[in-house]
Short mmCIF file of C-alpha atoms and ligand atoms in Angstrom, two decimals:
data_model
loop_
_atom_site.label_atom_id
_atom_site.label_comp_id
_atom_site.label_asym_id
_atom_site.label_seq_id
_atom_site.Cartn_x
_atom_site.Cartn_y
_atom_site.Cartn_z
CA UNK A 186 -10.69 -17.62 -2.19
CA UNK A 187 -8.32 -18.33 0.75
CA UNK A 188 -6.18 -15.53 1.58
CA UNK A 189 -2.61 -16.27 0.29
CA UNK A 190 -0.58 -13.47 1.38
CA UNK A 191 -0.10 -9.90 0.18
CA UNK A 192 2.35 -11.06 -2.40
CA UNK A 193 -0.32 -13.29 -3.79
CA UNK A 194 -3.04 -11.01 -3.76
CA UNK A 195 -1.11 -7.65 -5.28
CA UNK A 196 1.42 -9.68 -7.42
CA UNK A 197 0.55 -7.64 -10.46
CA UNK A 198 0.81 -4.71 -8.55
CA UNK A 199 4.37 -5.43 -7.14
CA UNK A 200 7.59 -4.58 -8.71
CA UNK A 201 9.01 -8.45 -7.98
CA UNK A 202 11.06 -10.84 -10.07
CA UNK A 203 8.79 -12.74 -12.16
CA UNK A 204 10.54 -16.30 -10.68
CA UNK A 205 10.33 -15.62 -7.24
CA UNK A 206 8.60 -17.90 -5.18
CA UNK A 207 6.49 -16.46 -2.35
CA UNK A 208 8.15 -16.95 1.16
CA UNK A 209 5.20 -16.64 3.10
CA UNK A 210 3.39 -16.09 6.81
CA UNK A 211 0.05 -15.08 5.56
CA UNK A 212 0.92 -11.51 6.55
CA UNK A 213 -1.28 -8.84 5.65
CA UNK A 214 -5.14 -8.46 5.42
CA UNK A 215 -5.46 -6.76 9.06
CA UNK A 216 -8.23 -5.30 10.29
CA UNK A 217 -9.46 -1.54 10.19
CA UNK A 218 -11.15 -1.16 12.92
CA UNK A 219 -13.55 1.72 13.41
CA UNK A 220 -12.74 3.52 16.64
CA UNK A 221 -16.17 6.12 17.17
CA UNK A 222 -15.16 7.08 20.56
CA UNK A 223 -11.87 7.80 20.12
CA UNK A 224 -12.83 9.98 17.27
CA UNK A 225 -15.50 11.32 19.75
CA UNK A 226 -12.55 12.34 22.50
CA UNK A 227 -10.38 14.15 20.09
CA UNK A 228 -13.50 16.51 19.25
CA UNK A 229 -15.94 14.34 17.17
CA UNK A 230 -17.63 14.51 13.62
CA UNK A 231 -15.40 12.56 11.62
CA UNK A 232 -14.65 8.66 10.91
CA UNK A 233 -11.64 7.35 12.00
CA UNK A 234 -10.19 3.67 11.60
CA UNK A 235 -7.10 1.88 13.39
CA UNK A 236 -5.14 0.22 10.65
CA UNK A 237 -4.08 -2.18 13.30
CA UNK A 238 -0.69 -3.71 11.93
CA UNK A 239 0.14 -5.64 15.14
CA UNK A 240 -1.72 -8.13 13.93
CA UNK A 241 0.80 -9.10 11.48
CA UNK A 242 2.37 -13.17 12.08
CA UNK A 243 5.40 -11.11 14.09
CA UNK A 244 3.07 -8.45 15.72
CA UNK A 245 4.21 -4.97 13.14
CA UNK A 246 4.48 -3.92 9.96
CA UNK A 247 7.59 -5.26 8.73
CA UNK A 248 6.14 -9.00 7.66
CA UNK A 249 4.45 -7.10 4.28
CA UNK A 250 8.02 -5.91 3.73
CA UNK A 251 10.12 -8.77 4.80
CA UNK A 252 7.87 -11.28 2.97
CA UNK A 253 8.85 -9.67 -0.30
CA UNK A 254 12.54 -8.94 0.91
CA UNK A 255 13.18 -12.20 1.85
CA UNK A 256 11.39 -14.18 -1.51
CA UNK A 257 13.88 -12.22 -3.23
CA UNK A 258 16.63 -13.05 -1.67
CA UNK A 259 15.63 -16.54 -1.83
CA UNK A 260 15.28 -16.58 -5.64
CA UNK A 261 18.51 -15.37 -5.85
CA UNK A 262 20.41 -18.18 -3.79
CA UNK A 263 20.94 -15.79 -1.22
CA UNK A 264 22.04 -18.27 1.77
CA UNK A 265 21.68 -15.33 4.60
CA UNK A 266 20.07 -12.17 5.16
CA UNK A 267 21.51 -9.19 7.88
CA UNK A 268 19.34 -6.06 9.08
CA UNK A 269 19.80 -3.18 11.88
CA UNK A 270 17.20 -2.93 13.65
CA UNK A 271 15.29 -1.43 16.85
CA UNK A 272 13.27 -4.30 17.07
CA UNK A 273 10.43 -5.10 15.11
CA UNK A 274 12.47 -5.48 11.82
CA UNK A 275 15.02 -8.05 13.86
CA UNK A 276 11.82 -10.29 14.36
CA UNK A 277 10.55 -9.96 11.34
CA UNK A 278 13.63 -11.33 9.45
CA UNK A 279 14.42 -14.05 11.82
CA UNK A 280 10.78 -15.18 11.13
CA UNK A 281 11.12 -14.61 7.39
CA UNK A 282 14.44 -16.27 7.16
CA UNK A 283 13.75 -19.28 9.20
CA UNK A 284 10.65 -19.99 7.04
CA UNK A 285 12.62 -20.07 4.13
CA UNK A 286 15.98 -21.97 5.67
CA UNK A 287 18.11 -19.13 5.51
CA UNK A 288 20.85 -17.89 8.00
CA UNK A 289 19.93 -14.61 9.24
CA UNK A 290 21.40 -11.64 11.46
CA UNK A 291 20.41 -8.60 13.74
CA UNK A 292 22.23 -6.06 14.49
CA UNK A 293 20.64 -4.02 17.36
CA UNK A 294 21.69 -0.86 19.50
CA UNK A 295 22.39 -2.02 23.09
CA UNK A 296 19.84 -2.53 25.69
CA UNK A 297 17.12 -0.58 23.44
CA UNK A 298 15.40 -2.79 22.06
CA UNK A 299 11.74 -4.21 23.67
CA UNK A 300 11.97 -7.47 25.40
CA UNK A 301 9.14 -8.54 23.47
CA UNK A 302 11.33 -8.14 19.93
CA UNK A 303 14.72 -9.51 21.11
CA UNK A 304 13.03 -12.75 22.37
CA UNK A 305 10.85 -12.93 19.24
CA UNK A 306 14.56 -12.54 17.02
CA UNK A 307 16.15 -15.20 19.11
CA UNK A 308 13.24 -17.35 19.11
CA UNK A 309 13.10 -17.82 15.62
CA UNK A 310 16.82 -18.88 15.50
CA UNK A 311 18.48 -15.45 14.59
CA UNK A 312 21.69 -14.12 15.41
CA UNK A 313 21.66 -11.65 17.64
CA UNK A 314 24.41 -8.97 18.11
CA UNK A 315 24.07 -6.21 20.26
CA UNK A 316 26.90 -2.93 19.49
CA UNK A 317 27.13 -0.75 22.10
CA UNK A 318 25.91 2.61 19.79
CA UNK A 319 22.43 3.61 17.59
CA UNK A 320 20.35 2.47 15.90
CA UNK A 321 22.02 4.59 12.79
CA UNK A 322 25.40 3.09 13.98
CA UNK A 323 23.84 -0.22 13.49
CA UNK A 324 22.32 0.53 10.04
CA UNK A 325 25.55 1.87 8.40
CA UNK A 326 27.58 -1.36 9.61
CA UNK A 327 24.94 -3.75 7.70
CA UNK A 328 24.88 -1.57 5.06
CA UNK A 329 29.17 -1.95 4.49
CA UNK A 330 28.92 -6.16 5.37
CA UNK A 331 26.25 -6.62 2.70
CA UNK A 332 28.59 -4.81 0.10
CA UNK A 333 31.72 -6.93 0.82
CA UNK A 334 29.82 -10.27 1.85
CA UNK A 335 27.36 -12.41 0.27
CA UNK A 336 24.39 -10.96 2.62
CA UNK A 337 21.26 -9.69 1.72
CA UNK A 338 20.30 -6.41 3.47
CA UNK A 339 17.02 -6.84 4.33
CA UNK A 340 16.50 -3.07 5.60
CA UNK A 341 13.83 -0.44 4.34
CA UNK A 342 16.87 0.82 1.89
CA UNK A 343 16.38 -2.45 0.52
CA UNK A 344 13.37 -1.86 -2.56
CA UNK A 345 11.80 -4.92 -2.27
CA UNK A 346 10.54 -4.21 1.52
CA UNK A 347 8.89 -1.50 0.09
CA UNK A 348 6.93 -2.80 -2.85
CA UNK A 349 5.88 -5.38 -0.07
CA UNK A 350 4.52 -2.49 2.32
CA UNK A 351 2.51 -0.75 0.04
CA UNK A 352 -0.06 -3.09 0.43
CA UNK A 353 -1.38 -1.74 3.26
CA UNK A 354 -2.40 0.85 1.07
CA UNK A 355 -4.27 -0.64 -0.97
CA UNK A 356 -5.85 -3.10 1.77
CA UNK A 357 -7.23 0.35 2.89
CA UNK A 358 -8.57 1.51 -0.42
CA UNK A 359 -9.72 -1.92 -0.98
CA UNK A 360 -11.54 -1.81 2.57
CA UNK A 361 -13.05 1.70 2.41
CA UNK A 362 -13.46 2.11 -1.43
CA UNK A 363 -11.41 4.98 -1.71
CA UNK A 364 -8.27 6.49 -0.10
CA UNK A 365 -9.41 8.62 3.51
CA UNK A 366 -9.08 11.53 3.30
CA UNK A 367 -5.82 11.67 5.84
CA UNK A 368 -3.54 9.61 6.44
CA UNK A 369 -1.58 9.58 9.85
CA UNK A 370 1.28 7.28 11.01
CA UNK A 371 4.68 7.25 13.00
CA UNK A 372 7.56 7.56 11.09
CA UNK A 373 11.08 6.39 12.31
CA UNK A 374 13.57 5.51 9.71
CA UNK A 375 11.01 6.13 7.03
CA UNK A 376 10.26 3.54 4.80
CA UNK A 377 6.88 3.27 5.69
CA UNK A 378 5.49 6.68 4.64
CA UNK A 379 7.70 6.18 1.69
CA UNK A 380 5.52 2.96 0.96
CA UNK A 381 2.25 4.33 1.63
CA UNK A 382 2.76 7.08 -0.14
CA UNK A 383 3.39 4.89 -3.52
CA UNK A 384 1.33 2.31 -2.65
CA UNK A 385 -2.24 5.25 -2.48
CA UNK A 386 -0.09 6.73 -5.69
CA UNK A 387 -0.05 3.90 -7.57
CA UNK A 388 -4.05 2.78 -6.72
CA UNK A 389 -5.09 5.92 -7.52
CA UNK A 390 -3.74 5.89 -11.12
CA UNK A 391 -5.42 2.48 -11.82
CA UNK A 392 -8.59 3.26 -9.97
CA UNK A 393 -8.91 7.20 -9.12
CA UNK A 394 -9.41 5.48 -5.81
CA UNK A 395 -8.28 9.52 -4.40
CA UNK A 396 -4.74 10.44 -2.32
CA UNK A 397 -5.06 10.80 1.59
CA UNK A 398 -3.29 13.89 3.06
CA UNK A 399 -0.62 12.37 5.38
CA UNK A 400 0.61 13.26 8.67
CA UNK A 401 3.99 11.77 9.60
CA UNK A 402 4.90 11.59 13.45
CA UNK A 403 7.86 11.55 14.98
CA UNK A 404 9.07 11.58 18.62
CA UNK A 405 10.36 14.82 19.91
CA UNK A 406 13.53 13.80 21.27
CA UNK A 407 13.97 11.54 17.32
CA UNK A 408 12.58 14.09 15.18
CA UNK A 409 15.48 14.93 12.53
CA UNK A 410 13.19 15.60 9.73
CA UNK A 411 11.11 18.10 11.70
CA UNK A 412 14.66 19.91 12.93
CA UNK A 413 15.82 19.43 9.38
CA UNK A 414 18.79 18.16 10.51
CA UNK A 415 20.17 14.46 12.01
CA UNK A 416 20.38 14.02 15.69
CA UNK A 417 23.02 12.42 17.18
CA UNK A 418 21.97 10.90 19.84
CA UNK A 419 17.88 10.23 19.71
CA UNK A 420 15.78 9.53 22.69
CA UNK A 421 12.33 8.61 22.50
CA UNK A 422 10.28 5.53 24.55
CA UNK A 423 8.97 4.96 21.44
CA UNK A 424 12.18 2.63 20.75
CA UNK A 425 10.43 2.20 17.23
CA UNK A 426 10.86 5.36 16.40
CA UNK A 427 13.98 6.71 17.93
CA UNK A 428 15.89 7.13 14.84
CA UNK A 429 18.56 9.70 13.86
CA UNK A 430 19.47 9.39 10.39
CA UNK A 431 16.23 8.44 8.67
CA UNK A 432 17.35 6.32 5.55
CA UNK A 433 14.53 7.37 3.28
CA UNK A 434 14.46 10.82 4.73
CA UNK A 435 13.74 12.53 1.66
CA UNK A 436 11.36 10.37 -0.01
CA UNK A 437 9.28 11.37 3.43
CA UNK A 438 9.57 14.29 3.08
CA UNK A 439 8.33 14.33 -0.42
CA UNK A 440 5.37 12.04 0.34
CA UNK A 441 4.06 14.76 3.16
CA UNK A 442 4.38 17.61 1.05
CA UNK A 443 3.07 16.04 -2.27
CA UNK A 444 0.23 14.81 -0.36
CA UNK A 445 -0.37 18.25 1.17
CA UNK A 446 0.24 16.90 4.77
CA UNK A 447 3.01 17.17 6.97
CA UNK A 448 5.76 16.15 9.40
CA UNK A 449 5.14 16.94 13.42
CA UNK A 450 7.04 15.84 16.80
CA UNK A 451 5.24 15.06 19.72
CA UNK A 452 6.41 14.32 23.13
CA UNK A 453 6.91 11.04 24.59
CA UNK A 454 3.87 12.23 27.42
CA UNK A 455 1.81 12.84 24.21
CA UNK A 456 2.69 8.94 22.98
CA UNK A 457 1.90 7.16 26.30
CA UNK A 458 -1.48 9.04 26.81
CA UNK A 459 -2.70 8.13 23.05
CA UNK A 460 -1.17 4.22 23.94
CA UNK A 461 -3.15 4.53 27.00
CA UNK A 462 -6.14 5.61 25.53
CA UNK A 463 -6.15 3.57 22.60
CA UNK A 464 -5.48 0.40 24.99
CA UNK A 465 -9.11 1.78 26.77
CA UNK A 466 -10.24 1.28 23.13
CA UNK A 467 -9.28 -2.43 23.28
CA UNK A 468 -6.34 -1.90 20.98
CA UNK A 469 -3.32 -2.40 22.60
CA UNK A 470 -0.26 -1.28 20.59
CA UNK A 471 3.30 -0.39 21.27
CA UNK A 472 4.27 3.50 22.35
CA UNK A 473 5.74 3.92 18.47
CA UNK A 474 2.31 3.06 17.08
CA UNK A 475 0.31 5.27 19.08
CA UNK A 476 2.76 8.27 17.84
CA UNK A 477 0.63 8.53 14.94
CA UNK A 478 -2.83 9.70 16.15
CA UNK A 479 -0.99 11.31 19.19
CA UNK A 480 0.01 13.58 16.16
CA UNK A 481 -3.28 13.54 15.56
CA UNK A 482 -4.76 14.68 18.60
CA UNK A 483 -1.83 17.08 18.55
CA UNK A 484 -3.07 19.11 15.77
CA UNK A 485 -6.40 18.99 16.18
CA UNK A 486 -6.47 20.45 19.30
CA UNK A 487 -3.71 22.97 18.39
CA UNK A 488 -6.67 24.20 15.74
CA UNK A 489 -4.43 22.78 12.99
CA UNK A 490 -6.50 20.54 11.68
CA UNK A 491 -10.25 20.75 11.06
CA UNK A 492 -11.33 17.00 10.35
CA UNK A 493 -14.96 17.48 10.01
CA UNK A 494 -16.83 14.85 8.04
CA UNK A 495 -13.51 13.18 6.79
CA UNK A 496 -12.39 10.28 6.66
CA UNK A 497 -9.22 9.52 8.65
CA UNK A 498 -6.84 6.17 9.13
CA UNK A 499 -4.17 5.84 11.76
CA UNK A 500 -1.79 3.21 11.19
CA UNK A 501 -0.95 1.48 14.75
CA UNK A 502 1.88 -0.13 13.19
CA UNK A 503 3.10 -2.96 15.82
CA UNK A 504 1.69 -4.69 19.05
CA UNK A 505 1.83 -3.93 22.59
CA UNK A 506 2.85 -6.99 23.21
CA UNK A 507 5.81 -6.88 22.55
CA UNK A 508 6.76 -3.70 24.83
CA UNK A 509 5.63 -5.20 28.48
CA UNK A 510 8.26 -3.45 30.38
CA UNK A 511 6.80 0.47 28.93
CA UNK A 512 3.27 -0.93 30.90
CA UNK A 513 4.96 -1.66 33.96
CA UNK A 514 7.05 1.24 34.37
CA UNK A 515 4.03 3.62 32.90
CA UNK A 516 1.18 2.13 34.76
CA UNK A 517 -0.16 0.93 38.36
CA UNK A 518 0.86 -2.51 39.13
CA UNK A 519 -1.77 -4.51 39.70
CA UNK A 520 -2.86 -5.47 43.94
CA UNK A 521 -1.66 -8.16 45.96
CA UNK A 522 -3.93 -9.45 48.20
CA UNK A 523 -4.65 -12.77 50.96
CA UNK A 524 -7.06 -15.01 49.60
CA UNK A 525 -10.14 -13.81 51.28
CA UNK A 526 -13.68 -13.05 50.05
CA UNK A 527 -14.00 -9.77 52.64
CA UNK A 528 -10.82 -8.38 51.56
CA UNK A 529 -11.00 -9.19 47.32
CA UNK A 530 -14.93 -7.83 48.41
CA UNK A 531 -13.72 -4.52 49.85
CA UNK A 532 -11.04 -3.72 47.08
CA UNK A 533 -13.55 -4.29 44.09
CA UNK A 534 -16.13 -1.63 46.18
CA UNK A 535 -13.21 0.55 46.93
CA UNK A 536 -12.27 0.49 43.40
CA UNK A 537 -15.24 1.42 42.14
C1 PLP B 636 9.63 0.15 12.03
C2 PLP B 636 8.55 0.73 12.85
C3 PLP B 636 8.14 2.06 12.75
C4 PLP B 636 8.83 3.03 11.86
O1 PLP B 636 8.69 2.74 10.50
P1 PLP B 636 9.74 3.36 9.45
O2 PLP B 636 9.44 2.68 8.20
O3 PLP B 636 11.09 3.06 10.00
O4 PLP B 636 9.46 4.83 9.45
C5 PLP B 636 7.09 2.49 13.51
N1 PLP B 636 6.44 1.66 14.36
C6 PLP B 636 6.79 0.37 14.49
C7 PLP B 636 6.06 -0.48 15.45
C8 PLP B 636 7.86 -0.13 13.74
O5 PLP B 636 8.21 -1.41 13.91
#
């Protein structure tokens, strides 16, 4: 059977309106990818799989969410939809909204957001306003125009975005048979543990399909829920990521400690190496996404985590598409030469 969509395929699974009517990309059924030599470099004898989200119709995560977020909306005559965002979510909805006709908005923190994202949001025809302030600034303005205006908040806060991004879940249990045995993924403003978490919950009381231990990851300088308190003013170059105020903060941290896993920081040096080294993997995925098995990697070699014969799935949860300017700034640019065969010949023999 055709692949539909993760509505389509989980509908009975899904807490959605019985009369909605899919708005749809095809988003969803991406590939886990076995990665041997990674798991080889970070000290071996265990399986680990990239659950590689950028390849999603916008390149992250946030089409499983925004397809159900946005059908909703829809089926409620909903003519426009608003979101904060850092990026990834501002593409997302523009996609989702233009598919289905519907006005949408982005709010996004000033000059930190990935050129990649922004053009993707204007490309699909959203509006695009820029506040000079956070990310969390951003998030509690949408939050106040969607109570006194007719416009759907199409946020992680919002339920539906997370009934949509539990899928990934079970595409996971569906792919390996089971749930791994951990579980390891950046978290930012939240939602998506919180959605994981349910979505291996919920699987596992239909089909004892087992709960993964999950390690959350957040970026040192963004990493309120490993302080245990908010920070004000959150730096990270994981622009995913670098969140303050995390809206499901708690449900977080009830899905690491339920699960018998937990919630680290690592540093932004930490992020870039694991992008790096990932991208020598042939997956290429923005700094957020590699914040996850750069956790990973943390821990294990801090003798924190003994992963022998387990089974482990990172979530890279957007593309590195998108963020071209972290390559440039964090990487050699590449030669100019003349166009001569002695000098393009000497280069490629120096370079070896
Ligand atoms: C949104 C996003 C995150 C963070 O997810 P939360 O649900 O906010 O925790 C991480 N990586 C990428 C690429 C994202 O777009």
């Amino acid at each position: 059977m055709a692949f539909t969509g993760v509505i389509a395929r989980y509908r009975p699974l899904l807490d959605v309106p019985s009369h909605i009517y899919p708005v749809t990309l095809l988003e969803g059924d991406t590939p886990l990818i076995p990665v041997p030599r990674l798991a080889e470099e970070l000290g071996g004898h265990f399986d680990l799989y990239v659950k590689f989200e950028g390849m999603n119709p916008t390149g992250s995560f946030k089409d499983r969410g925004m397809t159900v977020a946005i059908s909703e909306a829809v089926g409620r005559g909903v003519q426009a939809v608003i979101c904060a965002s850092t990026g990834n979510t501002a593409a997302s909805a523009a996609a989702y909204a233009a598919r289905a006709g519907l006005r949408a908005i982005v709010i996004i923190p000033e000059g930190k957001v990935a050129a990649g994202k922004l053009a993707g949001a204007v490309a699909y025809g959203a509006e695009v306003i820029q506040i000079q302030g956070s990310f969390d600034d951003a998030l509690s303005l949408v939050v106040s125009i969607s109570e006194h205006h007719p416009i759907a908040l199409v946020n992680s806060l919002n339920p539906y975005r997370l009934e949509g991004q539990k899928t990934a879940a079970f595409e996971i249990v569906d792919t390996l048979g089971k749930a791994p045995d951990w579980l390891c993924l950046p978290v930012g403003n939240a939602g998506n543990i919180t959605s994981y978490w349910m979505g291996f919950q919920q699987y596992h009381g239909i089909k004892h399909s087992g709960l993964p231990q999950i390690l959350g990851v957040q970026a040192q300088g963004s990493a309120p829920l490993v302080l245990g308190h908010p920070v004000e003013h959150p730096e990270t170059v994981a622009t995913a990521i670098r969140i303050g105020r995390p809206a499901r903060g708690e449900q977080a941290m009830m899905a690491s400690e339920q699960s018998h896993g937990r919630i680290i920081a690592v540093s932004d040096d930490e992020i870039l190496v694991m992008q790096r080294r990932l991208a020598r993997n042939g997956i290429w995925v923005e700094p957020a996404s590699a914040a996850g098995l750069a956790g990973l990697a943390h821990e294990v070699k801090a003798g924190q985590l003994d992963l022998k014969g387990l089974q482990v799935v990172a979530v890279c949860t957007g593309h590195g598409m998108k963020d071209p300017d972290i390559i440039s700034q964090s990487m050699p640019h590449p030669k100019i030469i003349p166009p001569d065969y002695s000098i393009l010949e000497k280069v490629i023999e120096g370079d070896k």
